[in-house]
mmCIF file of C-alpha atoms and ligand atoms in Angstrom:
data_model
loop_
_atom_site.group_PDB
_atom_site.id
_atom_site.type_symbol
_atom_site.label_atom_id
_atom_site.label_comp_id
_atom_site.label_asym_id
_atom_site.label_seq_id
_atom_site.Cartn_x
_atom_site.Cartn_y
_atom_site.Cartn_z
ATOM 1 C CA UNK A 1240 -5.958 -12.210 12.458
ATOM 2 C CA UNK A 1241 -6.655 -15.511 10.732
ATOM 3 C CA UNK A 1242 -5.955 -15.779 7.007
ATOM 4 C CA UNK A 1243 -8.802 -15.551 4.487
ATOM 5 C CA UNK A 1244 -10.509 -18.801 3.563
ATOM 6 C CA UNK A 1245 -10.674 -19.908 -0.082
ATOM 7 C CA UNK A 1246 -8.360 -19.224 -2.986
ATOM 8 C CA UNK A 1247 -5.884 -16.412 -2.530
ATOM 9 C CA UNK A 1248 -6.127 -13.256 -4.664
ATOM 10 C CA UNK A 1249 -3.502 -11.791 -6.977
ATOM 11 C CA UNK A 1250 -2.164 -8.561 -5.465
ATOM 12 C CA UNK A 1251 -1.671 -5.763 -8.009
ATOM 13 C CA UNK A 1252 0.489 -3.127 -6.325
ATOM 14 C CA UNK A 1253 1.221 0.297 -7.779
ATOM 15 C CA UNK A 1254 3.870 2.757 -6.680
ATOM 16 C CA UNK A 1255 4.460 6.507 -6.868
ATOM 17 C CA UNK A 1256 2.710 8.813 -9.329
ATOM 18 C CA UNK A 1257 0.577 6.055 -10.782
ATOM 19 C CA UNK A 1258 -2.478 7.701 -9.174
ATOM 20 C CA UNK A 1259 -2.025 10.377 -11.872
ATOM 21 C CA UNK A 1260 -2.319 7.915 -14.723
ATOM 22 C CA UNK A 1261 -4.352 9.303 -17.615
ATOM 23 C CA UNK A 1262 -3.250 12.900 -17.078
ATOM 24 C CA UNK A 1263 0.485 12.456 -16.347
ATOM 25 C CA UNK A 1264 2.665 12.392 -19.491
ATOM 26 C CA UNK A 1265 -0.060 10.757 -21.619
ATOM 27 C CA UNK A 1266 2.376 10.562 -24.555
ATOM 28 C CA UNK A 1267 4.406 8.105 -22.430
ATOM 29 C CA UNK A 1268 1.797 6.407 -20.257
ATOM 30 C CA UNK A 1269 -1.382 6.723 -22.339
ATOM 31 C CA UNK A 1270 -4.835 8.046 -21.489
ATOM 32 C CA UNK A 1271 -6.067 5.087 -19.440
ATOM 33 C CA UNK A 1272 -6.594 5.922 -15.777
ATOM 34 C CA UNK A 1273 -5.573 3.701 -12.872
ATOM 35 C CA UNK A 1274 -9.272 2.881 -12.470
ATOM 36 C CA UNK A 1275 -9.286 1.645 -16.097
ATOM 37 C CA UNK A 1276 -6.240 -0.495 -15.306
ATOM 38 C CA UNK A 1277 -7.959 -1.908 -12.225
ATOM 39 C CA UNK A 1278 -11.093 -2.768 -14.221
ATOM 40 C CA UNK A 1279 -9.018 -4.512 -16.902
ATOM 41 C CA UNK A 1280 -7.154 -6.530 -14.241
ATOM 42 C CA UNK A 1281 -10.351 -7.510 -12.432
ATOM 43 C CA UNK A 1282 -12.029 -8.561 -15.693
ATOM 44 C CA UNK A 1283 -9.069 -10.665 -16.850
ATOM 45 C CA UNK A 1284 -8.692 -12.281 -13.441
ATOM 46 C CA UNK A 1285 -12.403 -13.081 -13.308
ATOM 47 C CA UNK A 1286 -12.214 -14.822 -16.682
ATOM 48 C CA UNK A 1287 -9.378 -16.915 -15.248
ATOM 49 C CA UNK A 1288 -11.227 -17.723 -12.027
ATOM 50 C CA UNK A 1289 -9.062 -15.434 -9.870
ATOM 51 C CA UNK A 1290 -9.640 -12.320 -7.784
ATOM 52 C CA UNK A 1291 -7.601 -9.118 -7.504
ATOM 53 C CA UNK A 1292 -6.566 -6.868 -4.645
ATOM 54 C CA UNK A 1293 -5.597 -3.596 -6.368
ATOM 55 C CA UNK A 1294 -3.724 -0.826 -4.513
ATOM 56 C CA UNK A 1295 -1.641 2.295 -5.106
ATOM 57 C CA UNK A 1296 0.664 4.262 -2.832
ATOM 58 C CA UNK A 1297 3.261 6.973 -3.206
ATOM 59 C CA UNK A 1298 5.210 5.645 -0.210
ATOM 60 C CA UNK A 1299 8.045 3.128 -0.545
ATOM 61 C CA UNK A 1300 7.528 1.701 2.951
ATOM 62 C CA UNK A 1301 3.857 1.052 2.235
ATOM 63 C CA UNK A 1302 4.857 -1.068 -0.770
ATOM 64 C CA UNK A 1303 7.225 -2.994 1.503
ATOM 65 C CA UNK A 1304 4.394 -3.581 4.004
ATOM 66 C CA UNK A 1305 2.019 -4.760 1.281
ATOM 67 C CA UNK A 1306 4.647 -7.152 -0.071
ATOM 68 C CA UNK A 1307 5.029 -8.588 3.436
ATOM 69 C CA UNK A 1308 1.250 -8.954 3.664
ATOM 70 C CA UNK A 1309 1.247 -10.738 0.301
ATOM 71 C CA UNK A 1310 3.578 -13.450 1.671
ATOM 72 C CA UNK A 1311 0.596 -15.107 3.366
ATOM 73 C CA UNK A 1312 -2.410 -13.571 1.702
ATOM 74 C CA UNK A 1313 -1.698 -13.585 -2.057
ATOM 75 C CA UNK A 1314 -1.053 -16.280 -4.649
ATOM 76 C CA UNK A 1315 1.098 -13.914 -6.764
ATOM 77 C CA UNK A 1316 1.976 -10.216 -7.031
ATOM 78 C CA UNK A 1317 1.900 -7.894 -10.040
ATOM 79 C CA UNK A 1318 4.125 -4.958 -9.086
ATOM 80 C CA UNK A 1319 4.548 -1.631 -10.858
ATOM 81 C CA UNK A 1320 6.902 0.053 -8.426
ATOM 82 C CA UNK A 1321 7.133 3.226 -10.566
ATOM 83 C CA UNK A 1322 10.388 5.101 -10.003
ATOM 84 C CA UNK A 1323 11.236 2.935 -6.947
ATOM 85 C CA UNK A 1324 11.980 0.266 -9.547
ATOM 86 C CA UNK A 1325 15.224 2.097 -10.239
ATOM 87 C CA UNK A 1326 16.280 2.926 -6.684
ATOM 88 C CA UNK A 1327 14.861 0.622 -4.044
ATOM 89 C CA UNK A 1328 16.993 -1.962 -2.276
ATOM 90 C CA UNK A 1329 14.158 -2.233 0.283
ATOM 91 C CA UNK A 1330 11.787 -3.503 -2.410
ATOM 92 C CA UNK A 1331 14.460 -5.904 -3.665
ATOM 93 C CA UNK A 1332 14.826 -7.354 -0.170
ATOM 94 C CA UNK A 1333 11.055 -7.509 0.421
ATOM 95 C CA UNK A 1334 10.465 -9.349 -2.869
ATOM 96 C CA UNK A 1335 13.244 -11.759 -1.997
ATOM 97 C CA UNK A 1336 11.346 -12.698 1.174
ATOM 98 C CA UNK A 1337 8.329 -13.926 -0.850
ATOM 99 C CA UNK A 1338 7.914 -17.507 -2.014
ATOM 100 C CA UNK A 1339 5.113 -16.586 -4.426
ATOM 101 C CA UNK A 1340 5.916 -15.134 -7.884
ATOM 102 C CA UNK A 1341 6.289 -11.371 -8.285
ATOM 103 C CA UNK A 1342 5.845 -10.024 -11.800
ATOM 104 C CA UNK A 1343 7.536 -6.682 -12.422
ATOM 105 C CA UNK A 1344 5.241 -4.642 -14.664
ATOM 106 C CA UNK A 1345 5.550 -1.319 -16.486
ATOM 107 C CA UNK A 1346 3.277 0.634 -18.778
ATOM 108 C CA UNK A 1347 6.219 2.072 -20.708
ATOM 109 C CA UNK A 1348 9.381 0.297 -21.802
ATOM 110 C CA UNK A 1349 12.038 1.663 -19.427
ATOM 111 C CA UNK A 1350 14.824 0.191 -21.581
ATOM 112 C CA UNK A 1351 13.891 2.585 -24.398
ATOM 113 C CA UNK A 1352 13.888 5.660 -22.128
ATOM 114 C CA UNK A 1353 16.433 7.676 -20.102
ATOM 115 C CA UNK A 1354 19.552 5.796 -18.956
ATOM 116 C CA UNK A 1355 18.554 6.053 -15.264
ATOM 117 C CA UNK A 1356 15.530 3.887 -16.086
ATOM 118 C CA UNK A 1357 17.710 1.133 -17.542
ATOM 119 C CA UNK A 1358 18.589 -0.076 -14.053
ATOM 120 C CA UNK A 1359 16.048 -2.090 -12.065
ATOM 121 C CA UNK A 1360 16.800 -3.058 -8.482
ATOM 122 C CA UNK A 1361 13.909 -5.530 -8.552
ATOM 123 C CA UNK A 1362 14.229 -7.447 -11.865
ATOM 124 C CA UNK A 1363 16.770 -9.845 -10.402
ATOM 125 C CA UNK A 1364 14.298 -11.035 -7.757
ATOM 126 C CA UNK A 1365 11.147 -10.879 -9.913
ATOM 127 C CA UNK A 1366 9.838 -13.975 -11.638
ATOM 128 C CA UNK A 1367 9.706 -11.975 -14.875
ATOM 129 C CA UNK A 1368 9.160 -8.539 -16.361
ATOM 130 C CA UNK A 1369 6.392 -7.225 -18.642
ATOM 131 C CA UNK A 1370 6.842 -3.697 -20.017
ATOM 132 C CA UNK A 1371 5.884 -1.426 -22.845
ATOM 133 C CA UNK A 1372 2.268 -2.337 -23.571
ATOM 134 C CA UNK A 1373 0.378 0.253 -21.514
ATOM 135 C CA UNK A 1374 -2.700 -1.154 -19.785
ATOM 136 C CA UNK A 1375 -2.115 -4.432 -21.651
ATOM 137 C CA UNK A 1376 1.116 -4.948 -19.648
ATOM 138 C CA UNK A 1377 -1.063 -5.396 -16.560
ATOM 139 C CA UNK A 1378 -3.498 -7.733 -18.310
ATOM 140 C CA UNK A 1379 -0.578 -9.899 -19.480
ATOM 141 C CA UNK A 1380 0.921 -9.809 -15.985
ATOM 142 C CA UNK A 1381 -2.366 -10.917 -14.401
ATOM 143 C CA UNK A 1382 -2.483 -13.748 -16.916
ATOM 144 C CA UNK A 1383 1.059 -14.810 -16.058
ATOM 145 C CA UNK A 1384 0.270 -14.551 -12.338
ATOM 146 C CA UNK A 1385 -2.834 -16.732 -12.680
ATOM 147 C CA UNK A 1386 -0.931 -19.374 -14.655
ATOM 148 C CA UNK A 1387 1.969 -19.390 -12.196
ATOM 149 C CA UNK A 1388 -0.410 -19.650 -9.249
ATOM 150 C CA UNK A 1389 -2.043 -22.695 -10.835
ATOM 151 C CA UNK A 1390 1.263 -24.238 -11.908
ATOM 152 C CA UNK A 1391 4.516 -22.766 -10.583
ATOM 153 C CA UNK A 1392 6.423 -24.533 -13.374
ATOM 154 C CA UNK A 1393 4.422 -22.769 -16.129
HETATM 155 C C1 DQA B 2819 6.883 3.046 -14.902
HETATM 156 C C2 DQA B 2819 8.279 3.344 -15.451
HETATM 157 C C3 DQA B 2819 9.117 4.044 -14.402
HETATM 158 O O1 DQA B 2819 10.413 4.349 -14.941
HETATM 159 C C4 DQA B 2819 8.478 5.355 -13.979
HETATM 160 O O2 DQA B 2819 9.224 5.956 -12.956
HETATM 161 C C5 DQA B 2819 7.056 5.189 -13.588
HETATM 162 C C6 DQA B 2819 6.208 4.292 -14.362
HETATM 163 C C7 DQA B 2819 5.955 2.472 -15.998
HETATM 164 O O3 DQA B 2819 4.927 1.903 -15.636
HETATM 165 O O4 DQA B 2819 6.246 2.605 -17.191
HETATM 166 O O5 DQA B 2819 6.574 5.862 -12.689
HETATM 167 O O6 DQA B 2819 7.003 2.080 -13.874
#
């Protein structure tokens, strides 16, 4: 398959349990649904002249495949890997294979939660990390992604 013409989109990739956003532990993750998050990302990207590919999966290998796809097809990746953030060497290796920036993103602030969430296997290979602002974490991540895509030194 040939690659898409025109400017490349920002991939926003979501991992396990994020399909339940809005009803899952709302005291931690808020009442916004994943659809609300998608809309906020699309709106922010549009204002910045960018487009979004927004996806969610509960499968680690699917995230790996989408990261591989992003190597050619995306200008940047916003990644909320959910609990795989704390366990996945496969995601670490996949991110390492990308030349485009990957922004690790979380709704909550894992550093203020249980000790097992204090470890991230992906932070070391991410361009940066945005956590703790709920839906706004994604909006800030899309903004960072758009800026980095326009100017990798920004
Ligand atoms: C999360 C934080 C992770 O620790 C957790 O496993 C999630 C969501 C967040 O967005 O705050 O599933 O990535």
